[in-house]
Short mmCIF file of C-alpha atoms in Angstrom, two decimals:
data_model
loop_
_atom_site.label_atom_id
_atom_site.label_comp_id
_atom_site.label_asym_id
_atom_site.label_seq_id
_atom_site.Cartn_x
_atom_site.Cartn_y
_atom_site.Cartn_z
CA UNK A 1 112.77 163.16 121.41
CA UNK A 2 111.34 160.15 119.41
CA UNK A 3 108.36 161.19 116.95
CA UNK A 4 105.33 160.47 118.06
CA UNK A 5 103.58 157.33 116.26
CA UNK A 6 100.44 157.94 113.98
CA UNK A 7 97.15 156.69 114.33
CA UNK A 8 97.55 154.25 111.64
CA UNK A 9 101.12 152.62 112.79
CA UNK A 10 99.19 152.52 116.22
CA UNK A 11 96.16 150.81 114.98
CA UNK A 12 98.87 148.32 113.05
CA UNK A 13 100.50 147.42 116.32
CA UNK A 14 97.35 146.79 117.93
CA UNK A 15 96.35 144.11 115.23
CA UNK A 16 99.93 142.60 114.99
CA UNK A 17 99.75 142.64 118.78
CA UNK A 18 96.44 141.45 118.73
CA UNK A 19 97.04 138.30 116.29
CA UNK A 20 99.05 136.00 118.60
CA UNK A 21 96.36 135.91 121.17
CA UNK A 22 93.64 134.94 118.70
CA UNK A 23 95.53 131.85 117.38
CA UNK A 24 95.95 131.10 120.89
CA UNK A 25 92.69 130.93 121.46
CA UNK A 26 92.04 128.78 118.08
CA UNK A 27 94.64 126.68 118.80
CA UNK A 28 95.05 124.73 122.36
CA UNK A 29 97.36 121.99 123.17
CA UNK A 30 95.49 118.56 123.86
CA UNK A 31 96.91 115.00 125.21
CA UNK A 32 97.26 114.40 121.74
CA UNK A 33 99.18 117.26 119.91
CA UNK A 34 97.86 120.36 118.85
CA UNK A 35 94.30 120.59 117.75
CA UNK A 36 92.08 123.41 116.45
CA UNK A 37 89.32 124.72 118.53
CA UNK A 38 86.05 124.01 116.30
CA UNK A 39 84.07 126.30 118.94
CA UNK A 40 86.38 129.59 117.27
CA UNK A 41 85.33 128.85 113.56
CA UNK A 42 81.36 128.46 113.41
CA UNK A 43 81.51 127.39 109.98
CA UNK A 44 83.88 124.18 110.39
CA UNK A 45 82.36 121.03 109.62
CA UNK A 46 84.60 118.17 110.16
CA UNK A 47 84.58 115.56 108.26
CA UNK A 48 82.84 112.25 108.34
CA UNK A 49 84.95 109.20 108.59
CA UNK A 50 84.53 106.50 106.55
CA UNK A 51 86.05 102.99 106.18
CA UNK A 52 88.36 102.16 103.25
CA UNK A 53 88.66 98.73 101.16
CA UNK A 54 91.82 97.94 99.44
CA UNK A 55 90.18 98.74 96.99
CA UNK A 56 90.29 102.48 98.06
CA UNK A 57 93.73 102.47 99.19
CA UNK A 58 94.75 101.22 95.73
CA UNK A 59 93.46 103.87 93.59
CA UNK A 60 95.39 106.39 94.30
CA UNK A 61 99.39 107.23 95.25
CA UNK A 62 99.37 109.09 98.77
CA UNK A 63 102.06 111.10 100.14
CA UNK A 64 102.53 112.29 103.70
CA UNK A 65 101.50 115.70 105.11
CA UNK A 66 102.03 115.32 108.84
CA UNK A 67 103.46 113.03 110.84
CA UNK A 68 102.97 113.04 114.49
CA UNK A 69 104.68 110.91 117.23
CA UNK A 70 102.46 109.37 119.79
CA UNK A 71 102.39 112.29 122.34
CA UNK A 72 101.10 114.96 118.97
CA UNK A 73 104.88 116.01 118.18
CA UNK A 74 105.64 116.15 114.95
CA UNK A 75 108.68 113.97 113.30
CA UNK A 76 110.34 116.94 111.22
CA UNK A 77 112.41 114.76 108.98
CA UNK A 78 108.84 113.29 107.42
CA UNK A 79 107.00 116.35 106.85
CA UNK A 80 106.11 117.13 103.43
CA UNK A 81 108.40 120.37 101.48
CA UNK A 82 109.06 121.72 98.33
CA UNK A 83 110.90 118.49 96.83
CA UNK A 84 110.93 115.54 99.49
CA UNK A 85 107.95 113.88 99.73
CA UNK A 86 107.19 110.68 102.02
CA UNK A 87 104.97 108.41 99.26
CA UNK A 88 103.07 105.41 99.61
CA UNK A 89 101.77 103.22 97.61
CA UNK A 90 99.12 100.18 98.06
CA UNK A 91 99.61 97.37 95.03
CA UNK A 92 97.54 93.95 95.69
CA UNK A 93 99.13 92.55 97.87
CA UNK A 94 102.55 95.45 99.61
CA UNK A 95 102.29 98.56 101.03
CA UNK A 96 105.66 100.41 100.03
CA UNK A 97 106.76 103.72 101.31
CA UNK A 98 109.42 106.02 99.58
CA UNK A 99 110.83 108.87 99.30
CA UNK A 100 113.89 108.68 101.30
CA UNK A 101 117.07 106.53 99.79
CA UNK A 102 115.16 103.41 99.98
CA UNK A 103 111.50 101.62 99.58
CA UNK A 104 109.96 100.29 102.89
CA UNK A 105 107.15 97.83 102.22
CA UNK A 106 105.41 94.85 103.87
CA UNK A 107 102.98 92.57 102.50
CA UNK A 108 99.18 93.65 104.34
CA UNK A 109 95.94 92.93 103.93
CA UNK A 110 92.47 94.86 105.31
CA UNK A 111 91.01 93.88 108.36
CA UNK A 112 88.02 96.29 109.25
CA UNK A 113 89.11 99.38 110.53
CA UNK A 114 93.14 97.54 110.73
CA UNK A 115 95.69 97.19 108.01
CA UNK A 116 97.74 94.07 109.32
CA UNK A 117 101.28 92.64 107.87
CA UNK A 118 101.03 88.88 106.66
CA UNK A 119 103.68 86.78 105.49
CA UNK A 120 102.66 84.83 102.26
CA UNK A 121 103.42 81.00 102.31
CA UNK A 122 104.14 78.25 99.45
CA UNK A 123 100.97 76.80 99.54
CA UNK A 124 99.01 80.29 98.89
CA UNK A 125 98.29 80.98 102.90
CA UNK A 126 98.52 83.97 104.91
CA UNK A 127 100.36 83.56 107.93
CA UNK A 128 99.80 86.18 110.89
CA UNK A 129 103.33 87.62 111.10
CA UNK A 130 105.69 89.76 109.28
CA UNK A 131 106.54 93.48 109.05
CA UNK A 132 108.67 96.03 107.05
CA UNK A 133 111.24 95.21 104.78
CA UNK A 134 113.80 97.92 102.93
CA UNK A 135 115.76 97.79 100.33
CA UNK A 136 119.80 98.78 100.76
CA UNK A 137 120.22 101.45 98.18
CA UNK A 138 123.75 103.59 99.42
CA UNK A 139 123.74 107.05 98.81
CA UNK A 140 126.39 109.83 99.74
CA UNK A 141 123.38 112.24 100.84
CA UNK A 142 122.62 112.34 104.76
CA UNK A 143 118.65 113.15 104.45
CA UNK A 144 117.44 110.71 102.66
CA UNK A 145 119.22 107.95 104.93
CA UNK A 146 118.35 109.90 107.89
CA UNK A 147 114.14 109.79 106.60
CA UNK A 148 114.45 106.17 105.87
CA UNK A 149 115.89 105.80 109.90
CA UNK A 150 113.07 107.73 111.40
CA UNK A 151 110.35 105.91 109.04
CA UNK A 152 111.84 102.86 109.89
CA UNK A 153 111.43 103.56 113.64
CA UNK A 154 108.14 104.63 113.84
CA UNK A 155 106.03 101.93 111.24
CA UNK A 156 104.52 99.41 113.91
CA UNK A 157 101.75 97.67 112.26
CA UNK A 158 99.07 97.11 112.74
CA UNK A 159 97.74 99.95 111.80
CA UNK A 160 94.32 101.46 112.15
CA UNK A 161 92.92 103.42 109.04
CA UNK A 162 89.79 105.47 108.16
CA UNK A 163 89.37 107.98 105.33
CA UNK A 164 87.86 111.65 105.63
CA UNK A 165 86.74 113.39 102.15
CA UNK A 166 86.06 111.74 98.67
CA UNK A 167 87.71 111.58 95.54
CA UNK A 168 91.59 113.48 94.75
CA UNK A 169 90.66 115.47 97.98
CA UNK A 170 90.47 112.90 100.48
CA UNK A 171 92.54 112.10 103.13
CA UNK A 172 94.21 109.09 104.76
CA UNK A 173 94.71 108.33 108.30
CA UNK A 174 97.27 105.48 109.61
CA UNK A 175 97.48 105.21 113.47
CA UNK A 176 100.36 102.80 114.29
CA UNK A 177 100.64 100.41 117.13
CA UNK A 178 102.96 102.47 118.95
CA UNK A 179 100.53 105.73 118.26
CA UNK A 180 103.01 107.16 115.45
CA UNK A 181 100.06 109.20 113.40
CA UNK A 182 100.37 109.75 109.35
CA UNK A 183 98.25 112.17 107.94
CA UNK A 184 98.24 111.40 103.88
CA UNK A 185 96.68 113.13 100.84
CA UNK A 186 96.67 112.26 97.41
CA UNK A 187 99.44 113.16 94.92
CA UNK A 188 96.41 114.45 92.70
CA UNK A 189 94.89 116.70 95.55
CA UNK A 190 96.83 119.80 94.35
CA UNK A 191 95.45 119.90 91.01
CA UNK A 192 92.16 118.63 91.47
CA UNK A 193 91.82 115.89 89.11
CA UNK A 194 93.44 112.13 88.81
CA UNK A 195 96.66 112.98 86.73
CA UNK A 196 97.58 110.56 83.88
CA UNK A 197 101.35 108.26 84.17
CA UNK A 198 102.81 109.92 81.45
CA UNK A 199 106.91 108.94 80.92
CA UNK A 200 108.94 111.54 78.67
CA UNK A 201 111.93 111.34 76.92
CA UNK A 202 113.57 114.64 76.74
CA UNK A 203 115.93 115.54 74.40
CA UNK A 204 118.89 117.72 75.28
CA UNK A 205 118.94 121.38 74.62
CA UNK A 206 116.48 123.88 74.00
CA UNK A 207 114.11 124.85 70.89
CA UNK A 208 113.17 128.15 69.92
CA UNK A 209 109.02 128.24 69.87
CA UNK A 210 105.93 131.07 71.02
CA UNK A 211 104.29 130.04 73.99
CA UNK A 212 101.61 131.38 76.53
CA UNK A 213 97.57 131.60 75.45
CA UNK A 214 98.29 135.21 74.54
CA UNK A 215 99.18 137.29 71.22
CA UNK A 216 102.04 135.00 70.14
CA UNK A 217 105.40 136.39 71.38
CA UNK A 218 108.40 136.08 69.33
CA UNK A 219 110.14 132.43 69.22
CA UNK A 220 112.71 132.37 72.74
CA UNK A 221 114.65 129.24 73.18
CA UNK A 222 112.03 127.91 75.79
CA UNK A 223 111.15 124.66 74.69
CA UNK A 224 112.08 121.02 74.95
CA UNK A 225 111.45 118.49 72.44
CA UNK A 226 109.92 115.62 74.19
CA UNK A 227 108.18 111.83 72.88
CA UNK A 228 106.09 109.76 74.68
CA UNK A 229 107.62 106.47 76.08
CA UNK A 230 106.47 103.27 77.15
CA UNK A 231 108.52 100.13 79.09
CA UNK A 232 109.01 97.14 76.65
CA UNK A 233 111.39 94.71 77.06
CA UNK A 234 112.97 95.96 79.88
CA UNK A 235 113.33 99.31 78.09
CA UNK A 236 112.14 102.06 77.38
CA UNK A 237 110.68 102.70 73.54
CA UNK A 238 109.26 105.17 71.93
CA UNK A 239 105.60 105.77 72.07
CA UNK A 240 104.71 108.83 70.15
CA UNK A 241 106.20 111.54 67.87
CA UNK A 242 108.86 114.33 68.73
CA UNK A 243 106.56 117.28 70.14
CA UNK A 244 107.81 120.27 71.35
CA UNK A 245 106.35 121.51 75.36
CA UNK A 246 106.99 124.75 77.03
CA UNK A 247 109.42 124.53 79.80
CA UNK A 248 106.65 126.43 82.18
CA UNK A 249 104.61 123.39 81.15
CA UNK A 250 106.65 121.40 84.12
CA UNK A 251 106.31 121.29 87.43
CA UNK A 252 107.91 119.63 90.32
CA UNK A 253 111.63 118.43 90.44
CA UNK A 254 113.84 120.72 88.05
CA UNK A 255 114.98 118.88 84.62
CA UNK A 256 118.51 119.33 83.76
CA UNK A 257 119.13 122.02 80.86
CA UNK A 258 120.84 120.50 77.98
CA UNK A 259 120.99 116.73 78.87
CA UNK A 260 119.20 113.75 77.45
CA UNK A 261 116.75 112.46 80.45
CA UNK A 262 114.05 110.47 81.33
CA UNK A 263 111.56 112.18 83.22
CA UNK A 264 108.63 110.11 85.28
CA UNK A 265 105.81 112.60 85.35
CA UNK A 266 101.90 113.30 86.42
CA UNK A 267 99.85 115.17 83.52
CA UNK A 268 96.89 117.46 84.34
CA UNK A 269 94.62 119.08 82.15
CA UNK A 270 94.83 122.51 81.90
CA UNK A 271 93.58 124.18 85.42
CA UNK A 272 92.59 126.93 83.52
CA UNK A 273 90.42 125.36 81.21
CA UNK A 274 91.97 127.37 78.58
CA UNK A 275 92.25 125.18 75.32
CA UNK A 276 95.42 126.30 74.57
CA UNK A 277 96.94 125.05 77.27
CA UNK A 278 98.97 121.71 77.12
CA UNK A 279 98.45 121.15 80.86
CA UNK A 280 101.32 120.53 83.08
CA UNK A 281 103.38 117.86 83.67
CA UNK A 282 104.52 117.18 87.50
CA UNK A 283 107.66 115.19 87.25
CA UNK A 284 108.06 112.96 89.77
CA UNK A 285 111.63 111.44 89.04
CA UNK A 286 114.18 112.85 86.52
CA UNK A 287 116.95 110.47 84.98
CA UNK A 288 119.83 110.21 82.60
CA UNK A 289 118.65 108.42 79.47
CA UNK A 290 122.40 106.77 79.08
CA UNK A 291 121.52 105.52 83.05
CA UNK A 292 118.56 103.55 82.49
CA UNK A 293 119.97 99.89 81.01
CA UNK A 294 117.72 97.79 78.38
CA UNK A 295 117.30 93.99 79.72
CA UNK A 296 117.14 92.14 76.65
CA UNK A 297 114.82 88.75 76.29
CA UNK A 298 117.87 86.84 77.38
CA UNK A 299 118.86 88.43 80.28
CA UNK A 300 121.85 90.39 78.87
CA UNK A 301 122.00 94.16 79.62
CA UNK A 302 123.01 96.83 77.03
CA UNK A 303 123.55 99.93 76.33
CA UNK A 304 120.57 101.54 74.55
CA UNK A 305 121.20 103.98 71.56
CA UNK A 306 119.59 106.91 71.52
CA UNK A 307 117.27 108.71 68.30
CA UNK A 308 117.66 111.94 67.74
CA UNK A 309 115.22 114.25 68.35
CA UNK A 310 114.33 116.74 65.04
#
């Protein structure tokens, strides 16, 4: 005879139980996708819309959070994870998404509530016209083809815009002609505060050092010697002194232990305010020092030597 359940696994069942039916209630399906009931939550408050300028679009780097065909289902190969990211970026005059194998950009300018493609013209003119262009990097990995495919497929300028939020924690919305729906945030929007371009050279292996805010522990090989860099040249040179960082100081894509690199990172202050802290350093790209080439003044490209890090 099966023992008899307690009181307390009974009232846990009845919650479990209970939980489904709630969100089902919050959450109803609409011609649209999936939206959440505002009338369950009394203290939502969506909102306002507001246009943006380029202006807006320009100051910060975006990435994708949801992606939505037109009838609300989501495109699973552009939603945002640990690692892959869908980003765009808006310069002066080319919108250019990344993230997969490839960059997919068109020239566009703002129209009111519409970003519209153009094609630029000898004489200085904007022509109506145009679209997305990619670049044909090969790779031997299937996703990142497969994300460039599906972003490809579903970018149908024009597209209509408006903005929701202010500063890192706003929010971007791109409707597409065929109804394809991008939901973007900032890069910045997980740290609360406009991060600083910051490009390191890393040296390879590992330095004994203390780290942490605490009582100093003893020295651990868990440090990198890093310099800043900056692009001259076609290079990269050197732009400060050797310093030493904390490998917990990174996040982001994983650096490879014991290898000379390049990393292409975002640098916060310290979200604990603590003055100890060095902040932390979201690297966006990671590279092989002996794989980036320097373009000399006369067009020749050579192999760069390397200093050594103390």
């Amino acid at each position: 005879m099966p023992a008899s359940l307690s009181p307390l696994r009974i009232a846990i069942a009845a919650v479990v139980l209970a939980l489904p039916a709630a969100y089902a209630v919050a959450v109803y399906a609409k011609p649209g996708g999936y939206r959440i009931d505002e009338s369950s939550d009394p203290t939502f408050v969506p909102l306002p819309r507001r246009s943006a300028s380029s202006a807006d679009l320009r100051e910060y780097r975006w990435q994708v959070q949801l992606a939505t065909r037109a009838d609300g289902n989501a495109l699973p190969l552009l939603q945002a994870d640990a690692l892959d990211q869908i980003y765009l970026q808006f310069g002066p005059d080319r919108m250019s998404f990344s993230g997969g194998a490839n960059e997919i950009s068109m020239y566009y300018q703002v129209d009111g509530s519409r970003i519209a493609s153009f094609v630029p013209t000898r004489s200085g003119l904007r022509k109506q016209g145009g679209g997305f262009v990619s670049t044909a990097v090969g790779t031997w990995s299937e996703r990142p083809l497969a994300m460039d495919q599906l972003l490809s497929a579903h970018l149908a300028p024009p597209f209509e815009h408006w903005l929701e939020g202010s500063g890192t924690a706003q929010r971007l919305h791109l409707i597409g002609a065929d109804g394809t729906h991008f939901i973007l945030q900032t890069t910045d929007a997980a740290y609360g505060a406009k991060g600083e371009r910051v490009n390191l050279e890393i040296a390879a292996g590992l330095k004994r050092c203390s780290t942490g805010c605490g009582p100093l522990n003893a020295p651990r090989p868990d440090c990198v010697s890093a310099r800043k860099l900056r692009w001259a040249n076609g290079g990269p040179q050197p732009a400060s002194e050797w310093f030493t960082l904390p490998r917990h100081a990174f996040d982001g894509r994983r650096m490879q232990d014991n290898q000379h690199q390049v990393l292409e990172t975002r640098h916060y202050p310290s979200l604990s305010g603590k003055q100890c802290s060095v902040g932390i350093y979201v690297v966006d790209y990671v590279s092989r020092y002996e794989d980036i080439a320097r373009t000399q003044s006369d067009g020749l490209t050579t192999a760069t030597t390397a200093t050594a890090a103390p």
